[in-house]
């Protein structure tokens, strides 16, 4: 599927049939279509001039060339976390596994020309990327543009489904000023181009405070399609609500009820998800990152929580999407995969580097274990490892960080095990300088772990070892401990590439550490 990395520009022009479209896109010659990518303006303008093409080869080549330019010239740009080719991205939308291929749609604001000839962020679109393995992605043309009277202010969040062998989607058509529509979209060519129509009118909203459509989980019960849509109740004080709608044909939808009336958390919910896992259900909402585990009565259409509120990720993270299911679990079993928005924001400016903002977290395999949501990074990412290094046992003296000099870099995977003993905190300092200034990843005696000031409870017994699984990726840190995750931005100076282990309060022990340097997912 992926474009041949050794393809010459002239060979590409011949294979992709570029000769006939050079004039159509306003270029003067083949070299003005495929620059040598020696400057940001070359790479960016090449990509922007073909932004609305539906030719997969042309779009993919231009986007990949732009990505490679960024990787060489921007020290903050992640190399194995998903980002947009440029500009703004946020929610992962409609991630789906279909015919052996992974499709990722995502909120994307490509740069377009305004009426004065200036580049600006477009209204929200759905970007699109495709992969055979969840690691190496190929950019496909922008899937959905805001081009109708029902979505002119933006193609907002939703999800996809497979119906009659085709990719369908349901998304929020945003028209501003609290006016939204439920939009049905479908592709007749495997996901390259999409048709659309309005299927839920703004006048159908559950109440005056709650939109008819705002994010949508989609599933099927027998011969009936279900949508779970965010919003709120009508009465004061208003409470967040997850409104269930049903349809026989994807076009005519009938409101049922709020499925979680017993949960009182916040006055508005985005991103409601009811996820079946291991015979139970996880209920998640976008009001922070909370979740509950419990029972869902499909006949009465009501979720009953059986655990207290816990958090998916307490870091720079939002917009979880646990909709993807593939067959790559043990012995070909189903595996549920959660994508998420790493809200790292806009990186510090670098001379000559164009604007980009935000990324996605590593896809996570989710399950229920120890009566809570358990999250693991996809094992497929291990194919990016090289340069394995190991550190044997190290005793960590009080407040004297140990320099692990053999391991250096800004793109690493690290697995480290600690014996906390009686220490108040222990952990790693990554992306550090020689003075030990860097990002602190820690676990404490209160059974929490975190990055800098962002903490999450990781449900360890006091005498259990602390096993940290750390992903350092330039501008992002993503850390797992005992099935819990924390994501954090990491915009530190590019020359900070050292690694330390530390203990605080009293002695601790680094039982062992293994690390790898990571390759780019973009080749």
Short mmCIF file of C-alpha atoms in Angstrom, two decimals, residues 186-516:
data_model
loop_
_atom_site.label_atom_id
_atom_site.label_comp_id
_atom_site.label_asym_id
_atom_site.label_seq_id
_atom_site.Cartn_x
_atom_site.Cartn_y
_atom_site.Cartn_z
CA UNK A 186 -20.70 6.86 2.56
CA UNK A 187 -18.02 5.84 0.09
CA UNK A 188 -18.43 3.80 -3.06
CA UNK A 189 -14.69 3.55 -3.74
CA UNK A 190 -13.17 2.16 -0.55
CA UNK A 191 -12.83 5.45 1.31
CA UNK A 192 -11.31 7.83 -1.24
CA UNK A 193 -14.42 9.91 -1.97
CA UNK A 194 -17.64 10.31 0.01
CA UNK A 195 -21.23 11.30 -0.58
CA UNK A 196 -23.36 12.76 2.20
CA UNK A 197 -26.87 13.71 3.25
CA UNK A 198 -28.59 15.19 6.28
CA UNK A 199 -30.50 12.58 8.33
CA UNK A 200 -31.10 14.33 11.69
CA UNK A 201 -32.50 17.86 11.66
CA UNK A 202 -31.63 20.52 14.20
CA UNK A 203 -35.34 20.71 15.11
CA UNK A 204 -35.18 17.13 16.47
CA UNK A 205 -32.91 18.03 19.38
CA UNK A 206 -33.77 16.37 22.75
CA UNK A 207 -34.26 19.78 24.37
CA UNK A 208 -33.30 23.39 23.76
CA UNK A 209 -29.96 22.95 25.53
CA UNK A 210 -28.89 19.67 23.92
CA UNK A 211 -28.00 19.40 20.20
CA UNK A 212 -29.51 16.82 17.92
CA UNK A 213 -26.01 15.62 17.10
CA UNK A 214 -22.71 16.04 18.96
CA UNK A 215 -20.24 13.21 18.47
CA UNK A 216 -21.64 9.75 17.82
CA UNK A 217 -20.80 6.21 18.77
CA UNK A 218 -22.47 3.77 16.35
CA UNK A 219 -23.29 0.08 16.75
CA UNK A 220 -25.92 -2.44 15.70
CA UNK A 221 -28.34 -4.46 17.85
CA UNK A 222 -29.96 -7.15 15.70
CA UNK A 223 -31.46 -5.29 12.74
CA UNK A 224 -31.40 -1.89 14.50
CA UNK A 225 -28.70 0.75 14.33
CA UNK A 226 -27.89 2.69 17.50
CA UNK A 227 -26.23 6.07 17.97
CA UNK A 228 -25.04 7.47 21.30
CA UNK A 229 -24.86 11.26 21.17
CA UNK A 230 -23.56 13.80 23.68
CA UNK A 231 -25.53 16.58 25.31
CA UNK A 232 -27.33 17.46 28.52
CA UNK A 233 -30.64 17.25 30.34
CA UNK A 234 -33.22 20.02 30.29
CA UNK A 235 -33.99 20.45 33.97
CA UNK A 236 -31.97 22.65 36.34
CA UNK A 237 -29.34 22.02 37.41
CA UNK A 238 -28.52 20.52 34.03
CA UNK A 239 -26.58 17.27 33.94
CA UNK A 240 -24.51 15.69 31.21
CA UNK A 241 -26.45 13.17 29.14
CA UNK A 242 -25.78 10.39 26.61
CA UNK A 243 -28.77 10.31 24.27
CA UNK A 244 -29.55 7.03 22.54
CA UNK A 245 -31.13 7.15 19.08
CA UNK A 246 -32.23 4.17 16.96
CA UNK A 247 -32.85 3.53 13.25
CA UNK A 248 -33.63 0.64 10.93
CA UNK A 249 -32.08 2.23 7.86
CA UNK A 250 -29.42 4.78 9.02
CA UNK A 251 -31.59 7.56 7.60
CA UNK A 252 -34.60 7.83 9.93
CA UNK A 253 -33.64 8.21 13.58
CA UNK A 254 -35.86 8.15 16.67
CA UNK A 255 -34.78 9.48 20.06
CA UNK A 256 -34.95 6.94 22.89
CA UNK A 257 -33.53 8.21 26.20
CA UNK A 258 -30.49 9.24 28.24
CA UNK A 259 -28.83 5.91 29.03
CA UNK A 260 -26.91 7.01 32.15
CA UNK A 261 -29.27 9.10 34.32
CA UNK A 262 -27.70 7.90 37.58
CA UNK A 263 -24.28 9.40 36.77
CA UNK A 264 -23.95 12.98 37.94
CA UNK A 265 -20.79 14.41 36.47
CA UNK A 266 -20.61 17.79 34.78
CA UNK A 267 -23.35 19.72 33.00
CA UNK A 268 -22.54 18.62 29.43
CA UNK A 269 -21.05 15.47 27.91
CA UNK A 270 -19.13 15.09 24.70
CA UNK A 271 -17.86 11.82 23.27
CA UNK A 272 -20.13 9.30 25.02
CA UNK A 273 -19.03 5.70 24.53
CA UNK A 274 -20.59 2.47 25.78
CA UNK A 275 -17.93 -0.18 25.20
CA UNK A 276 -18.56 -3.93 25.66
CA UNK A 277 -15.47 -5.60 27.14
CA UNK A 278 -15.23 -9.05 28.68
CA UNK A 279 -18.93 -9.42 29.37
CA UNK A 280 -19.20 -6.02 31.05
CA UNK A 281 -19.40 -2.43 29.80
CA UNK A 282 -17.15 0.60 30.10
CA UNK A 283 -18.96 3.93 29.89
CA UNK A 284 -16.79 6.93 28.95
CA UNK A 285 -17.66 10.58 28.45
CA UNK A 286 -15.79 13.67 27.36
CA UNK A 287 -16.07 15.88 30.43
CA UNK A 288 -12.49 15.45 31.48
CA UNK A 289 -11.61 11.80 30.76
CA UNK A 290 -13.79 9.81 33.19
CA UNK A 291 -15.03 6.26 32.87
CA UNK A 292 -17.16 3.82 34.83
CA UNK A 293 -17.46 0.02 34.56
CA UNK A 294 -20.87 -1.52 34.97
CA UNK A 295 -23.89 -3.23 33.45
CA UNK A 296 -25.96 -2.19 30.43
CA UNK A 297 -29.58 -3.29 30.21
CA UNK A 298 -30.24 -3.18 26.44
CA UNK A 299 -33.97 -3.74 26.87
CA UNK A 300 -34.40 -0.82 29.27
CA UNK A 301 -31.57 1.10 27.57
CA UNK A 302 -29.83 2.00 30.81
CA UNK A 303 -26.26 1.80 32.08
CA UNK A 304 -25.68 1.18 35.79
CA UNK A 305 -22.17 1.90 37.11
CA UNK A 306 -20.57 -0.67 39.42
CA UNK A 307 -17.27 1.12 40.04
CA UNK A 308 -16.38 4.66 41.11
CA UNK A 309 -15.33 7.24 38.56
CA UNK A 310 -11.78 6.77 37.32
CA UNK A 311 -9.77 8.54 34.62
CA UNK A 312 -8.63 7.27 31.25
CA UNK A 313 -5.64 9.64 31.19
CA UNK A 314 -4.98 12.66 33.40
CA UNK A 315 -2.38 14.25 31.16
CA UNK A 316 -2.53 16.33 27.98
CA UNK A 317 -5.13 13.99 26.53
CA UNK A 318 -8.75 14.10 25.37
CA UNK A 319 -11.16 12.78 22.75
CA UNK A 320 -10.65 9.08 23.31
CA UNK A 321 -12.15 6.94 20.55
CA UNK A 322 -12.42 3.21 21.43
CA UNK A 323 -14.46 2.28 18.35
CA UNK A 324 -11.87 0.25 16.40
CA UNK A 325 -12.02 -3.56 16.61
CA UNK A 326 -9.68 -5.87 14.71
CA UNK A 327 -8.83 -9.60 14.74
CA UNK A 328 -5.21 -9.37 15.91
CA UNK A 329 -5.73 -10.58 19.47
CA UNK A 330 -4.47 -13.97 20.77
CA UNK A 331 -5.32 -16.78 18.33
CA UNK A 332 -7.08 -14.34 16.00
CA UNK A 333 -9.47 -13.06 18.65
CA UNK A 334 -11.06 -9.63 18.57
CA UNK A 335 -9.08 -6.76 20.01
CA UNK A 336 -10.48 -3.34 20.88
CA UNK A 337 -8.20 -0.39 20.14
CA UNK A 338 -8.53 3.12 21.52
CA UNK A 339 -7.19 6.20 19.76
CA UNK A 340 -6.89 9.59 21.46
CA UNK A 341 -5.97 13.23 20.99
CA UNK A 342 -2.63 14.22 22.56
CA UNK A 343 -3.37 17.85 23.45
CA UNK A 344 0.25 18.99 23.36
CA UNK A 345 -0.68 22.30 21.77
CA UNK A 346 1.47 24.42 19.49
CA UNK A 347 5.23 23.84 19.72
CA UNK A 348 7.71 26.68 20.19
CA UNK A 349 8.44 28.40 16.90
CA UNK A 350 11.47 27.26 14.93
CA UNK A 351 12.92 29.39 12.13
CA UNK A 352 11.51 28.30 8.78
CA UNK A 353 9.12 25.69 10.24
CA UNK A 354 5.43 26.21 9.40
CA UNK A 355 2.55 25.96 11.82
CA UNK A 356 1.33 22.64 13.17
CA UNK A 357 -0.49 21.75 16.36
CA UNK A 358 -1.44 18.62 18.34
CA UNK A 359 -1.04 14.91 17.71
CA UNK A 360 -2.59 11.57 18.55
CA UNK A 361 -1.59 9.18 21.31
CA UNK A 362 -0.23 5.75 20.54
CA UNK A 363 -3.16 3.42 19.75
CA UNK A 364 -3.97 1.47 22.92
CA UNK A 365 -5.34 -2.04 23.33
CA UNK A 366 -8.02 -1.84 26.03
CA UNK A 367 -9.57 -4.49 28.27
CA UNK A 368 -11.03 -4.85 31.77
CA UNK A 369 -8.61 -6.13 34.37
CA UNK A 370 -8.58 -5.75 38.16
CA UNK A 371 -12.04 -4.19 37.89
CA UNK A 372 -10.76 -1.23 35.87
CA UNK A 373 -9.92 -0.16 32.33
CA UNK A 374 -6.53 -1.60 31.37
CA UNK A 375 -4.55 0.12 28.61
CA UNK A 376 -1.52 -1.21 26.74
CA UNK A 377 0.34 0.37 23.81
CA UNK A 378 -0.08 -1.64 20.64
CA UNK A 379 2.73 -4.25 20.36
CA UNK A 380 3.05 -3.52 16.63
CA UNK A 381 5.06 -0.41 17.55
CA UNK A 382 7.98 -2.66 18.48
CA UNK A 383 8.93 -2.85 14.79
CA UNK A 384 10.34 0.69 15.13
CA UNK A 385 12.88 -0.34 17.77
CA UNK A 386 16.62 -0.54 17.19
CA UNK A 387 19.84 -0.12 19.18
CA UNK A 388 18.82 -2.08 22.28
CA UNK A 389 20.55 -1.06 25.54
CA UNK A 390 20.24 -2.59 29.02
CA UNK A 391 21.02 -1.25 32.49
CA UNK A 392 21.58 -3.62 35.39
CA UNK A 393 20.55 -3.00 39.00
CA UNK A 394 21.37 0.46 40.34
CA UNK A 395 21.00 1.64 43.93
CA UNK A 396 19.56 5.13 44.02
CA UNK A 397 20.89 7.28 46.84
CA UNK A 398 18.68 9.95 48.35
CA UNK A 399 18.29 12.92 46.02
CA UNK A 400 21.31 11.92 43.90
CA UNK A 401 20.08 11.07 40.41
CA UNK A 402 22.12 8.44 38.56
CA UNK A 403 23.18 9.33 35.02
CA UNK A 404 22.40 6.41 32.67
CA UNK A 405 25.00 7.54 30.18
CA UNK A 406 24.64 4.73 27.65
CA UNK A 407 21.09 5.77 26.78
CA UNK A 408 20.58 9.07 25.03
CA UNK A 409 18.05 10.44 22.56
CA UNK A 410 14.82 12.29 21.85
CA UNK A 411 12.94 9.27 20.44
CA UNK A 412 13.11 6.31 22.81
CA UNK A 413 11.10 3.44 24.24
CA UNK A 414 12.08 2.57 27.83
CA UNK A 415 10.94 -0.21 30.17
CA UNK A 416 12.16 0.32 33.74
CA UNK A 417 11.40 -1.49 37.00
CA UNK A 418 11.86 0.09 40.44
CA UNK A 419 11.72 -1.11 44.02
CA UNK A 420 10.36 1.92 45.87
CA UNK A 421 11.38 0.63 49.30
CA UNK A 422 10.52 3.53 51.65
CA UNK A 423 11.16 6.33 49.15
CA UNK A 424 8.63 9.12 48.72
CA UNK A 425 9.24 9.12 44.97
CA UNK A 426 11.38 7.36 42.39
CA UNK A 427 11.54 7.33 38.62
CA UNK A 428 13.27 8.72 35.56
CA UNK A 429 14.32 12.11 34.24
CA UNK A 430 14.06 12.05 30.45
CA UNK A 431 15.01 14.68 27.86
CA UNK A 432 17.49 16.03 30.41
CA UNK A 433 20.67 18.07 30.29
CA UNK A 434 23.85 17.40 32.29
CA UNK A 435 22.40 19.41 35.20
CA UNK A 436 19.50 16.94 35.46
CA UNK A 437 16.99 19.46 34.16
CA UNK A 438 14.36 17.56 32.22
CA UNK A 439 10.96 15.88 32.41
CA UNK A 440 10.36 13.86 35.58
CA UNK A 441 8.42 10.60 35.36
CA UNK A 442 7.69 9.36 38.86
CA UNK A 443 5.87 6.95 41.14
CA UNK A 444 5.26 7.75 44.80
CA UNK A 445 4.47 6.09 48.10
CA UNK A 446 0.81 7.04 47.66
CA UNK A 447 0.48 4.63 44.73
CA UNK A 448 0.28 7.36 42.13
CA UNK A 449 2.46 7.88 39.10
CA UNK A 450 2.77 10.79 36.74
CA UNK A 451 4.78 13.14 34.57
CA UNK A 452 5.80 16.43 36.15
CA UNK A 453 2.61 17.66 37.91
CA UNK A 454 0.17 15.37 36.09
CA UNK A 455 -0.67 12.34 38.24
CA UNK A 456 -2.83 9.26 37.94
CA UNK A 457 -3.57 6.53 40.46
CA UNK A 458 -2.03 3.28 39.29
CA UNK A 459 -3.46 0.80 41.81
CA UNK A 460 -0.31 -0.79 43.15
CA UNK A 461 0.13 -2.38 46.51
CA UNK A 462 2.81 -0.60 48.55
CA UNK A 463 5.34 -3.43 48.17
CA UNK A 464 4.73 -4.04 44.47
CA UNK A 465 7.51 -3.04 42.05
CA UNK A 466 6.92 -0.02 39.84
CA UNK A 467 7.12 -0.97 36.16
CA UNK A 468 7.20 2.08 33.89
CA UNK A 469 6.74 1.80 30.13
CA UNK A 470 7.91 5.11 28.70
CA UNK A 471 7.64 6.50 25.18
CA UNK A 472 9.78 9.57 24.51
CA UNK A 473 8.94 11.11 21.15
CA UNK A 474 10.39 14.59 20.79
CA UNK A 475 7.44 16.81 21.76
CA UNK A 476 5.40 14.04 23.48
CA UNK A 477 5.84 11.78 26.49
CA UNK A 478 3.47 8.85 26.94
CA UNK A 479 3.89 6.64 30.00
CA UNK A 480 2.12 3.45 31.13
CA UNK A 481 2.16 1.88 34.58
CA UNK A 482 0.06 -1.12 35.58
CA UNK A 483 -2.48 -0.50 32.82
CA UNK A 484 -2.87 3.23 33.44
CA UNK A 485 -1.56 5.96 31.10
CA UNK A 486 -0.45 9.59 31.34
CA UNK A 487 0.36 11.75 28.30
CA UNK A 488 2.38 14.98 28.49
CA UNK A 489 3.82 17.56 26.13
CA UNK A 490 7.61 17.71 26.05
CA UNK A 491 8.74 20.94 24.41
CA UNK A 492 12.26 21.06 25.82
CA UNK A 493 15.45 22.28 24.09
CA UNK A 494 16.59 19.90 21.35
CA UNK A 495 19.98 19.25 22.99
CA UNK A 496 18.40 17.69 26.06
CA UNK A 497 18.81 13.99 25.35
CA UNK A 498 20.19 12.53 28.61
CA UNK A 499 18.53 10.00 30.94
CA UNK A 500 18.69 9.78 34.75
CA UNK A 501 17.13 7.57 37.42
CA UNK A 502 16.32 9.03 40.84
CA UNK A 503 14.94 8.37 44.30
CA UNK A 504 13.62 10.88 46.83
CA UNK A 505 13.18 10.74 50.61
CA UNK A 506 15.21 7.59 51.13
CA UNK A 507 16.96 4.95 49.05
CA UNK A 508 15.26 3.18 46.18
CA UNK A 509 16.48 0.64 43.64
CA UNK A 510 16.36 0.60 39.87
CA UNK A 511 15.94 -3.15 39.41
CA UNK A 512 16.63 -3.02 35.68
CA UNK A 513 16.03 -0.99 32.54
CA UNK A 514 15.84 -1.75 28.84
CA UNK A 515 15.69 0.89 26.12
CA UNK A 516 15.54 1.23 22.36
#
